Amino acid sequence: MPHRTHRHRAVAAALAGAVSLTAPSAVAAPPENGAGIEVSTDQVLEHLEVLQAVAHANGGTRASGTPGYRGSVDYVVGRLRAAGYSPRVQAFTFPFFQEVVPTTVAGQGPDGAPVLLPATETAVMVYSGSGTVTAPVQAVDTTGAPGVGSSGCEAEDFAGFTAGNVALLQRGTCPFGVKAANAQAAGASAVLIFNTGLPGEEGVVAGTLGEPGAATVPVVGLSYAAGTALLGGGEVIVSAQTVSETRQSFNVLAETGTGDPGNTVMVGAHLDSVPEGAGINDNGSGSAGILAIAEALAGTETANTVRFAWWGAEEFGLRGSQHYVADLRANDPGALEDIALYLNFDMIGSPNYGRFVYDGDHSAFPPVPGPAGPVTAPEGSAAIEAAFHEHFGSAGLASGETEFSGRSDYGPFVAEGIPSGGLFTGAEGIKTVEQAALFGGRAGVAYDFCYRAACDDLANVDLRGLGEMTDAAAAVVSRFAASTEEVDGAGGRQETRELPLGPATADQGQGPRSAVEELPAL
């Protein structure tokens, strides 16, 4: 019998965050529309059960570039065709990476026997090479003093380096990929990069080399303590088994047969999981939710075209949505201009959930830093946020806000100035006492205690929360399918008001983001 209730697990609280109390914003009453739709939780669950079965039949994963992802695409396409859509599958390539088995580093104990470093002190670099190496460790241009230096950033740093040794470098100044390439060119059999030791930078270094082929030897990040403990030399054993290569993935796109194509409402969710698991909450939940909405909307006359998108390779750096937007910009800029707004649904069934809405007016969170400057919500995003809060308020449910960071598939749309918004039920952040009072669940525990883990399966989804969020998604999709006037004319902050269940708290978790995007570059 299919599992239909989420499994409760006790998890030690590992993170803490200050509470930011906010009041959701008011908005005018929803416009009358002929696209009002209803979606049942059972319908969404049916899709999740199939995605779980696809993962089970394909090594436990639905990651982009794997047969499990292709099976997920085939299922979505089949359901869309059965509902009367003419879906389009858009192919693209992306840099794939997978850690096949846990990477290990062992030093010498007092008696000369190997001593394995704790897993919390080591992290394989994304796009690291593979191999098992036993060799002396040799520090390169570092004394281990806390600070940001240029260890390994120049070929000259390796003057006197003994080929075949394991290079020990300190983080700082240049990208990890440059350090690794210089070490490999000097003959290093493996590369270890430890943290700076500055306040807040004592933990393990988790980073990316940038692309497949940047290094063919094992490259592993270490904590500051683990790295400095190896400065005395001695033999180490480094073992990494990875897959690092270019692979193909796919986006699935389908749109309504009616509505103004010059005023298109886009609705998206990433379809891929991380390689470690089935990704039933992250992001089977969003994918199944918008699939059920698309099925319910099929055959309904809408004023605006509604285009649904299931993105590939989000977990590798928003690759699918980036490809889609870049392709429109290069080959059909008019179609890009026709997108009135974008709605994103990434993790909407977390087991210890909160009802979080992207903070489109920055009332709870300031703009976050980005590669090209602060990530600021485009004009009109505040009205999208308000529409979600309005729905929750009308249902007597408290709602909160989550950082508008651009770190999920709305990011490429935000970069084009397209108003965006969406829903999120929490990831590795810890639910506060105030949030537990508003949303239920357990304080002091992560919203999703299986985030990016093998246990993100059917048992990791709260069906009540999934139903509440899918109802909100359906209501807001319907609203904007009928009219986007409130978004087109929106600007500035909205008036605040109290909801029946009191003020909502802002999510202090990390929020939905790409596994590659969140890694430090230096």
Coordinates of C-alpha atoms in Angstrom, one line a residue:
M1 CA 0.0 0.0 0.0
P2 CA 1.4 3.4 -0.9
H3 CA 2.7 5.4 2.1
R4 CA 0.3 8.3 2.7
T5 CA 1.6 9.9 5.9
H6 CA 5.0 11.5 6.5
R7 CA 7.4 9.7 8.9
H8 CA 8.4 11.7 11.9
R9 CA 12.1 11.6 12.8
A10 CA 14.0 13.3 15.7
V11 CA 16.9 15.3 14.6
A12 CA 19.4 17.3 16.7
A13 CA 19.2 21.0 16.1
A14 CA 22.4 22.0 14.3
L15 CA 21.5 25.5 13.2
A16 CA 20.1 28.6 14.9
G17 CA 18.6 31.8 13.5
A18 CA 17.1 35.0 14.8
V19 CA 13.4 35.5 14.3
S20 CA 12.2 38.3 12.0
L21 CA 8.5 39.0 12.6
T22 CA 6.7 40.3 9.6
A23 CA 3.1 40.9 8.6
P24 CA 1.9 39.7 5.2
S25 CA 0.9 42.4 2.8
A26 CA -2.5 43.4 1.6
V27 CA -3.7 43.4 -2.0
A28 CA -6.9 44.1 -3.8
A29 CA -9.4 41.3 -4.1
P30 CA -8.7 38.7 -6.8
P31 CA -10.2 39.5 -10.2
E32 CA -13.1 37.5 -11.4
N33 CA -11.8 34.8 -13.7
G34 CA -13.0 31.8 -15.6
A35 CA -9.9 29.8 -14.9
G36 CA -10.6 28.8 -11.3
I37 CA -9.3 25.3 -10.7
E38 CA -9.2 22.8 -7.9
V39 CA -6.4 20.2 -7.4
S40 CA -6.7 17.3 -5.0
T41 CA -3.8 16.2 -2.8
D42 CA -4.4 12.6 -4.0
Q43 CA -3.8 13.7 -7.5
V44 CA -0.4 15.3 -6.5
L45 CA 0.4 12.2 -4.5
E46 CA -0.3 10.0 -7.5
H47 CA 2.5 11.8 -9.4
L48 CA 4.9 11.6 -6.4
E49 CA 4.3 7.8 -6.2
V50 CA 5.3 7.4 -9.8
L51 CA 8.4 9.6 -9.4
Q52 CA 9.4 7.5 -6.4
A53 CA 8.9 4.3 -8.5
V54 CA 11.1 5.8 -11.2
A55 CA 13.9 6.5 -8.8
H56 CA 13.6 3.0 -7.3
A57 CA 13.9 1.5 -10.7
N58 CA 17.0 3.6 -11.5
G59 CA 19.4 3.3 -8.6
G60 CA 17.5 5.5 -6.2
T61 CA 18.0 8.8 -8.0
R62 CA 16.3 11.1 -10.5
A63 CA 19.4 13.3 -11.0
S64 CA 19.8 15.1 -14.4
G65 CA 22.0 13.0 -16.7
T66 CA 20.8 9.7 -15.3
P67 CA 18.1 7.2 -16.5
G68 CA 16.0 8.2 -13.5
Y69 CA 15.7 11.8 -14.8
R70 CA 14.9 10.6 -18.3
G71 CA 12.1 8.4 -16.8
S72 CA 10.8 11.4 -14.9
V73 CA 10.7 13.4 -18.2
D74 CA 8.9 10.6 -20.0
Y75 CA 6.3 10.4 -17.3
V76 CA 5.6 14.2 -17.3
V77 CA 5.4 14.2 -21.1
G78 CA 3.0 11.3 -21.1
R79 CA 0.7 12.9 -18.6
L80 CA 0.7 16.2 -20.4
R81 CA -0.2 14.5 -23.7
A82 CA -3.0 12.6 -22.1
A83 CA -4.4 15.9 -20.8
G84 CA -4.4 17.4 -24.3
Y85 CA -1.2 19.4 -24.3
S86 CA 1.5 19.3 -26.9
P87 CA 4.6 19.3 -24.7
R88 CA 8.1 20.2 -26.0
V89 CA 11.3 18.7 -24.8
Q90 CA 14.2 21.0 -24.9
A91 CA 17.7 19.3 -24.7
F92 CA 20.9 20.9 -23.4
T93 CA 24.2 19.8 -22.1
F94 CA 25.6 20.5 -18.6
P95 CA 28.6 19.6 -16.5
F96 CA 27.7 16.5 -14.5
F97 CA 29.3 15.5 -11.2
Q98 CA 28.7 12.7 -8.8
E99 CA 30.6 11.4 -5.7
V100 CA 30.2 7.6 -6.2
V101 CA 31.4 6.7 -2.7
P102 CA 32.3 8.9 0.2
T103 CA 35.7 10.5 -0.1
T104 CA 38.2 9.8 2.6
V105 CA 41.4 11.3 3.9
A106 CA 43.6 9.5 6.4
G107 CA 46.7 10.7 8.2
Q108 CA 49.2 9.0 10.4
G109 CA 48.5 8.3 14.1
P110 CA 51.1 8.4 16.9
D111 CA 51.9 4.7 16.2
G112 CA 52.2 5.3 12.5
A113 CA 48.9 3.6 11.7
P114 CA 46.4 5.4 9.4
V115 CA 43.8 7.6 11.2
L116 CA 40.7 8.5 9.1
L117 CA 39.7 12.1 9.3
P118 CA 36.1 12.6 10.4
A119 CA 33.6 13.0 7.4
T120 CA 32.7 16.4 8.8
E121 CA 36.3 17.6 8.3
T122 CA 36.5 16.6 4.6
A123 CA 34.5 17.4 1.4
V124 CA 35.3 16.4 -2.1
M125 CA 35.5 19.3 -4.5
V126 CA 32.8 19.4 -7.2
Y127 CA 34.5 18.1 -10.5
S128 CA 37.3 16.5 -8.6
G129 CA 39.1 13.7 -10.3
S130 CA 39.2 10.1 -9.0
G131 CA 41.9 7.9 -7.5
T132 CA 43.4 6.4 -4.3
V133 CA 46.8 7.9 -3.4
T134 CA 49.2 7.1 -0.6
A135 CA 52.0 9.6 -0.5
P136 CA 53.8 12.2 1.7
V137 CA 51.9 15.5 2.2
Q138 CA 53.8 18.7 1.3
A139 CA 52.6 22.2 2.3
V140 CA 52.8 24.8 -0.5
D141 CA 53.3 28.5 0.3
T142 CA 51.5 28.4 3.7
T143 CA 52.5 28.3 7.3
G144 CA 48.9 27.6 8.4
A145 CA 48.6 31.0 10.0
P146 CA 44.9 32.3 9.9
G147 CA 44.4 34.6 7.0
V148 CA 43.7 34.9 3.2
G149 CA 46.9 34.1 1.3
S150 CA 47.7 33.1 -2.3
S151 CA 48.8 29.5 -1.5
G152 CA 48.9 27.6 -4.8
C153 CA 47.7 30.5 -7.0
E154 CA 51.0 30.8 -8.9
A155 CA 53.1 28.2 -10.7
E156 CA 56.1 29.6 -8.8
D157 CA 54.6 28.5 -5.5
F158 CA 55.5 25.0 -6.4
A159 CA 59.2 25.5 -6.9
G160 CA 60.8 22.7 -5.0
F161 CA 57.7 20.6 -4.9
T162 CA 58.3 16.9 -5.1
A163 CA 56.4 15.3 -7.9
G164 CA 54.1 12.5 -6.6
N165 CA 53.5 14.1 -3.2
V166 CA 50.1 15.3 -2.0
A167 CA 49.9 19.1 -2.2
L168 CA 48.5 20.9 0.9
L169 CA 47.2 24.3 0.1
Q170 CA 45.3 27.0 2.0
R171 CA 42.1 28.7 0.7
G172 CA 42.3 32.2 -0.6
T173 CA 42.8 34.8 -3.4
C174 CA 42.2 32.6 -6.5
P175 CA 39.6 30.0 -7.5
F176 CA 40.0 26.4 -6.3
G177 CA 40.3 25.3 -9.9
V178 CA 43.4 27.4 -10.4
K179 CA 45.0 26.0 -7.3
A180 CA 44.2 22.4 -8.3
A181 CA 45.5 22.9 -11.9
N182 CA 48.8 24.4 -10.7
A183 CA 49.3 21.6 -8.2
Q184 CA 48.5 18.9 -10.8
A185 CA 50.9 20.6 -13.3
A186 CA 53.6 20.4 -10.6
G187 CA 53.1 16.7 -10.3
A188 CA 50.8 16.5 -7.3
S189 CA 49.1 13.1 -6.9
A190 CA 46.3 14.7 -5.0
V191 CA 45.3 18.1 -3.6
L192 CA 44.1 19.1 -0.2
I193 CA 42.8 22.7 0.4
F194 CA 42.1 23.8 4.0
N195 CA 40.2 26.8 5.3
T196 CA 41.6 30.2 6.2
G197 CA 41.1 29.9 9.9
L198 CA 39.5 33.4 10.1
P199 CA 36.4 33.8 12.2
G200 CA 33.5 31.9 10.5
E201 CA 36.0 30.2 8.1
E202 CA 37.2 27.4 10.3
G203 CA 34.9 24.7 9.0
V204 CA 35.4 22.3 6.1
V205 CA 35.9 23.9 2.7
A206 CA 33.2 22.8 0.2
G207 CA 33.9 24.1 -3.2
T208 CA 33.9 23.6 -7.0
L209 CA 36.7 23.4 -9.5
G210 CA 34.3 25.1 -12.0
E211 CA 34.0 22.4 -14.7
P212 CA 34.8 18.8 -15.6
G213 CA 38.5 18.2 -16.5
A214 CA 39.8 21.0 -14.3
A215 CA 41.7 18.3 -12.4
T216 CA 42.0 14.6 -12.9
V217 CA 43.6 13.9 -9.5
P218 CA 41.5 13.9 -6.2
V219 CA 40.9 17.4 -4.9
V220 CA 39.5 17.6 -1.3
G221 CA 38.5 20.4 1.0
L222 CA 39.5 20.3 4.7
S223 CA 38.6 22.2 7.8
Y224 CA 41.2 24.6 9.2
A225 CA 42.0 22.2 12.0
A226 CA 42.4 19.2 9.8
G227 CA 44.6 21.1 7.4
T228 CA 47.0 22.6 10.0
A229 CA 47.3 19.1 11.6
L230 CA 48.9 17.9 8.4
L231 CA 51.5 20.7 8.2
G232 CA 54.1 18.6 9.8
G233 CA 54.3 16.3 6.8
G234 CA 54.0 12.5 7.0
E235 CA 52.1 10.1 4.8
V236 CA 48.4 10.5 3.9
I237 CA 45.9 8.3 2.1
V238 CA 43.4 10.2 -0.1
S239 CA 40.6 8.2 -1.8
A240 CA 38.0 9.7 -4.1
Q241 CA 35.7 8.0 -6.6
T242 CA 33.8 10.4 -8.8
V243 CA 32.1 10.9 -12.1
S244 CA 32.9 14.3 -13.7
E245 CA 31.8 14.8 -17.4
T246 CA 29.5 16.6 -19.7
R247 CA 26.0 15.1 -20.0
Q248 CA 22.7 15.9 -21.7
S249 CA 19.5 16.9 -19.8
F250 CA 16.1 18.2 -20.7
N251 CA 13.5 20.8 -20.0
V252 CA 9.8 20.0 -20.5
L253 CA 7.5 22.9 -21.7
A254 CA 3.8 22.9 -22.3
E255 CA 1.3 25.8 -22.6
T256 CA -2.4 26.3 -22.7
G257 CA -4.2 26.5 -26.0
T258 CA -6.0 29.7 -25.2
G259 CA -4.9 33.0 -23.8
D260 CA -2.9 36.0 -25.0
P261 CA 0.6 34.8 -25.9
G262 CA 1.8 38.3 -25.6
N263 CA 1.1 38.2 -21.9
T264 CA 2.4 34.8 -20.8
V265 CA 2.3 33.5 -17.3
M266 CA 5.1 31.1 -16.7
V267 CA 4.9 28.4 -13.9
G268 CA 8.0 26.3 -13.2
A269 CA 9.6 23.7 -10.9
H270 CA 12.8 21.7 -11.3
L271 CA 12.2 18.1 -12.0
D272 CA 15.7 16.7 -11.1
S273 CA 16.8 15.4 -7.8
V274 CA 20.3 15.4 -6.3
P275 CA 22.4 12.3 -7.1
E276 CA 22.1 11.1 -3.5
G277 CA 18.4 10.4 -3.6
A278 CA 14.9 10.3 -5.2
G279 CA 14.2 14.0 -4.4
I280 CA 10.5 13.5 -3.6
N281 CA 10.3 16.8 -1.7
D282 CA 13.2 18.4 -3.5
N283 CA 11.7 18.8 -6.0
G284 CA 9.2 16.1 -6.8
S285 CA 6.7 18.1 -4.7
G286 CA 6.8 21.2 -6.9
S287 CA 7.0 19.2 -10.1
A288 CA 4.0 17.1 -9.1
G289 CA 2.1 20.1 -7.9
I290 CA 2.4 22.0 -11.2
L291 CA 1.7 18.9 -13.2
A292 CA -1.6 18.5 -11.3
I293 CA -2.4 22.2 -11.9
A294 CA -1.6 21.8 -15.6
E295 CA -4.0 18.8 -15.8
A296 CA -6.7 20.7 -14.0
L297 CA -6.2 23.8 -16.3
A298 CA -6.3 21.7 -19.5
G299 CA -9.2 22.6 -21.7
T300 CA -10.0 25.7 -19.6
E301 CA -10.2 29.0 -21.5
T302 CA -7.8 31.5 -20.1
A303 CA -7.3 35.2 -20.8
N304 CA -3.5 34.8 -20.7
T305 CA -1.3 32.0 -22.0
V306 CA 0.0 29.8 -19.2
R307 CA 3.2 28.1 -19.9
F308 CA 4.4 25.3 -17.6
A309 CA 8.1 24.3 -17.3
W310 CA 9.8 21.4 -15.7
W311 CA 13.5 22.3 -15.4
G312 CA 16.5 20.0 -15.7
A313 CA 19.8 20.3 -13.9
E314 CA 18.7 22.8 -11.3
E315 CA 20.8 21.0 -8.8
F316 CA 23.9 21.6 -11.0
G317 CA 23.5 25.4 -11.1
L318 CA 20.1 26.3 -12.5
R319 CA 21.3 24.9 -15.8
G320 CA 17.9 24.2 -17.4
S321 CA 16.2 27.5 -16.6
Q322 CA 19.4 29.4 -17.6
H323 CA 19.5 27.6 -20.9
Y324 CA 15.8 28.3 -21.6
V325 CA 16.2 32.1 -20.9
A326 CA 19.5 32.4 -22.8
D327 CA 18.0 30.6 -25.8
L328 CA 15.0 33.0 -25.8
R329 CA 17.3 36.0 -25.4
A330 CA 19.5 34.9 -28.4
N331 CA 16.8 33.4 -30.7
D332 CA 13.4 34.8 -29.8
P333 CA 13.8 38.0 -27.7
G334 CA 10.1 38.9 -28.4
A335 CA 9.0 35.7 -26.7
L336 CA 11.1 36.6 -23.7
E337 CA 9.5 40.1 -23.5
D338 CA 6.1 38.4 -23.7
I339 CA 6.6 36.7 -20.3
A340 CA 4.6 38.8 -17.9
L341 CA 5.7 37.0 -14.7
Y342 CA 7.3 33.8 -13.4
L343 CA 6.0 31.6 -10.5
N344 CA 8.4 29.1 -9.0
F345 CA 7.6 26.1 -6.8
D346 CA 10.7 24.5 -5.3
M347 CA 10.1 22.3 -2.2
I348 CA 6.4 22.6 -1.2
G349 CA 6.0 19.4 0.9
S350 CA 8.6 19.6 3.6
P351 CA 7.8 17.3 6.6
N352 CA 8.2 20.1 9.2
Y353 CA 6.9 22.7 6.9
G354 CA 6.3 26.5 7.0
R355 CA 4.2 28.4 4.6
F356 CA 6.8 30.6 3.1
V357 CA 6.4 33.1 0.2
Y358 CA 9.3 34.7 -1.7
D359 CA 9.8 38.1 -0.2
G360 CA 9.1 40.1 -3.3
D361 CA 9.1 43.5 -1.7
H362 CA 12.2 43.0 0.5
S363 CA 10.1 43.8 3.6
A364 CA 11.6 40.9 5.6
F365 CA 15.0 40.4 3.9
P366 CA 17.3 42.9 2.2
P367 CA 18.6 42.1 -1.3
V368 CA 21.3 39.4 -1.1
P369 CA 24.7 39.9 -2.7
G370 CA 25.1 38.3 -6.2
P371 CA 27.9 38.0 -8.8
A372 CA 26.6 41.1 -10.6
G373 CA 25.4 43.0 -7.5
P374 CA 22.5 42.7 -5.1
V375 CA 19.6 40.4 -6.2
T376 CA 16.7 42.8 -6.2
A377 CA 13.1 41.7 -6.9
P378 CA 11.9 43.2 -10.2
E379 CA 8.9 45.6 -10.0
G380 CA 5.7 43.6 -9.8
S381 CA 7.2 40.9 -7.6
A382 CA 5.6 42.5 -4.6
A383 CA 2.1 42.0 -6.0
I384 CA 2.9 38.3 -6.6
E385 CA 4.0 38.0 -3.0
A386 CA 0.8 39.7 -1.9
A387 CA -1.4 37.4 -4.0
F388 CA 0.0 34.4 -2.2
H389 CA -0.5 36.0 1.3
E390 CA -4.0 37.0 0.3
H391 CA -4.9 33.4 -0.6
F392 CA -3.5 32.1 2.7
G393 CA -5.3 34.8 4.7
S394 CA -8.6 34.0 3.0
A395 CA -8.1 30.3 4.0
G396 CA -7.3 31.3 7.6
L397 CA -3.7 30.2 7.4
A398 CA -0.6 32.1 8.5
S399 CA 2.1 32.6 6.0
G400 CA 5.7 33.8 6.3
E401 CA 8.4 35.0 4.0
T402 CA 11.6 33.6 2.6
E403 CA 14.6 35.4 1.2
F404 CA 14.3 36.5 -2.5
S405 CA 17.7 35.3 -3.3
G406 CA 17.4 34.2 -7.0
R407 CA 19.0 30.9 -6.0
S408 CA 16.3 28.7 -7.6
D409 CA 14.9 28.7 -11.1
Y410 CA 13.4 32.1 -10.8
G411 CA 17.0 33.5 -10.8
P412 CA 17.4 33.7 -14.6
F413 CA 14.0 35.4 -15.0
V414 CA 14.8 37.9 -12.3
A415 CA 18.1 38.7 -14.2
E416 CA 15.9 39.7 -17.1
G417 CA 13.7 42.0 -15.0
I418 CA 10.7 39.6 -15.1
P419 CA 8.4 39.9 -12.0
S420 CA 8.8 36.6 -10.0
G421 CA 7.5 34.9 -6.9
G422 CA 6.7 31.5 -5.5
L423 CA 6.3 29.2 -2.5
F424 CA 8.7 27.2 -0.3
T425 CA 8.2 25.1 2.8
G426 CA 11.8 25.1 4.1
A427 CA 15.0 23.2 3.7
E428 CA 17.8 22.7 6.3
G429 CA 16.9 25.8 8.3
I430 CA 15.6 25.2 11.8
K431 CA 12.0 25.9 12.7
T432 CA 11.6 28.4 15.5
V433 CA 9.2 28.3 18.5
E434 CA 7.3 31.2 16.9
Q435 CA 7.0 29.4 13.6
A436 CA 5.9 26.2 15.2
A437 CA 3.1 28.1 17.0
L438 CA 2.0 29.5 13.6
F439 CA 2.5 26.6 11.3
G440 CA 2.5 23.6 13.6
G441 CA 5.3 21.0 13.6
R442 CA 8.4 20.9 15.8
A443 CA 10.5 23.8 16.9
G444 CA 14.3 23.2 17.0
V445 CA 14.1 20.8 14.1
A446 CA 14.9 21.3 10.4
Y447 CA 12.0 22.0 8.1
D448 CA 13.3 19.1 5.9
F449 CA 15.5 16.8 7.8
C450 CA 16.2 14.8 4.7
Y451 CA 17.3 17.7 2.6
R452 CA 19.7 16.5 -0.1
A453 CA 19.8 13.1 1.4
A454 CA 18.8 9.5 0.4
C455 CA 15.9 9.6 2.8
D456 CA 14.1 12.3 0.7
D457 CA 11.4 9.8 -0.3
L458 CA 7.6 9.5 -0.1
A459 CA 7.9 9.3 3.7
N460 CA 9.6 12.8 3.6
V461 CA 6.5 14.7 2.5
D462 CA 3.8 16.2 4.7
L463 CA 0.6 15.7 2.8
R464 CA -1.3 18.4 4.7
G465 CA 1.3 21.0 3.9
L466 CA 1.6 19.8 0.4
G467 CA -2.2 20.2 -0.1
E468 CA -2.2 23.7 1.4
M469 CA 0.7 24.9 -0.8
T470 CA -0.8 23.3 -4.0
D471 CA -4.1 25.0 -3.3
A472 CA -2.2 28.3 -3.0
A473 CA -0.3 27.6 -6.2
A474 CA -3.5 26.7 -8.1
A475 CA -5.3 29.8 -6.8
V476 CA -2.5 32.2 -7.8
V477 CA -2.0 30.6 -11.2
S478 CA -5.7 30.9 -11.8
R479 CA -5.6 34.5 -10.7
F480 CA -2.9 35.5 -13.1
A481 CA -4.2 33.4 -15.9
A482 CA -7.2 35.7 -15.8
S483 CA -5.3 39.0 -15.3
T484 CA -1.8 40.3 -14.6
E485 CA -3.0 43.9 -14.2
E486 CA -2.0 44.1 -10.6
V487 CA 1.6 42.9 -11.4
D488 CA 1.9 45.1 -14.5
G489 CA 1.0 48.2 -12.5
A490 CA 2.7 47.3 -9.2
G491 CA 5.5 49.1 -7.6
G492 CA 6.9 49.9 -4.1
R493 CA 5.9 48.3 -0.8
Q494 CA 2.4 47.2 0.0
E495 CA 0.3 48.1 3.0
T496 CA 0.6 45.6 5.9
R497 CA -2.2 43.9 7.7
E498 CA -2.8 41.1 10.2
L499 CA -3.9 37.7 9.1
P500 CA -6.4 35.7 11.2
L501 CA -3.6 33.7 12.8
G502 CA -1.4 36.6 13.6
P503 CA 1.9 37.8 12.1
A504 CA 4.1 35.4 10.1
T505 CA 7.7 34.8 10.8
A506 CA 10.4 35.1 8.1
D507 CA 12.2 31.9 7.3
Q508 CA 15.7 31.8 8.6
G509 CA 16.7 28.7 6.7
Q510 CA 19.0 28.6 3.8
G511 CA 16.2 28.3 1.3
P512 CA 16.0 26.6 -2.1
R513 CA 19.3 26.9 -3.9
S514 CA 21.5 25.0 -6.3
A515 CA 24.1 22.6 -4.9
V516 CA 26.7 24.1 -7.1
E517 CA 25.6 27.8 -6.7
E518 CA 25.9 27.6 -2.9
L519 CA 29.6 26.5 -3.0
P520 CA 32.2 29.2 -2.4
A521 CA 34.4 29.9 -5.4
L522 CA 37.5 30.8 -3.6

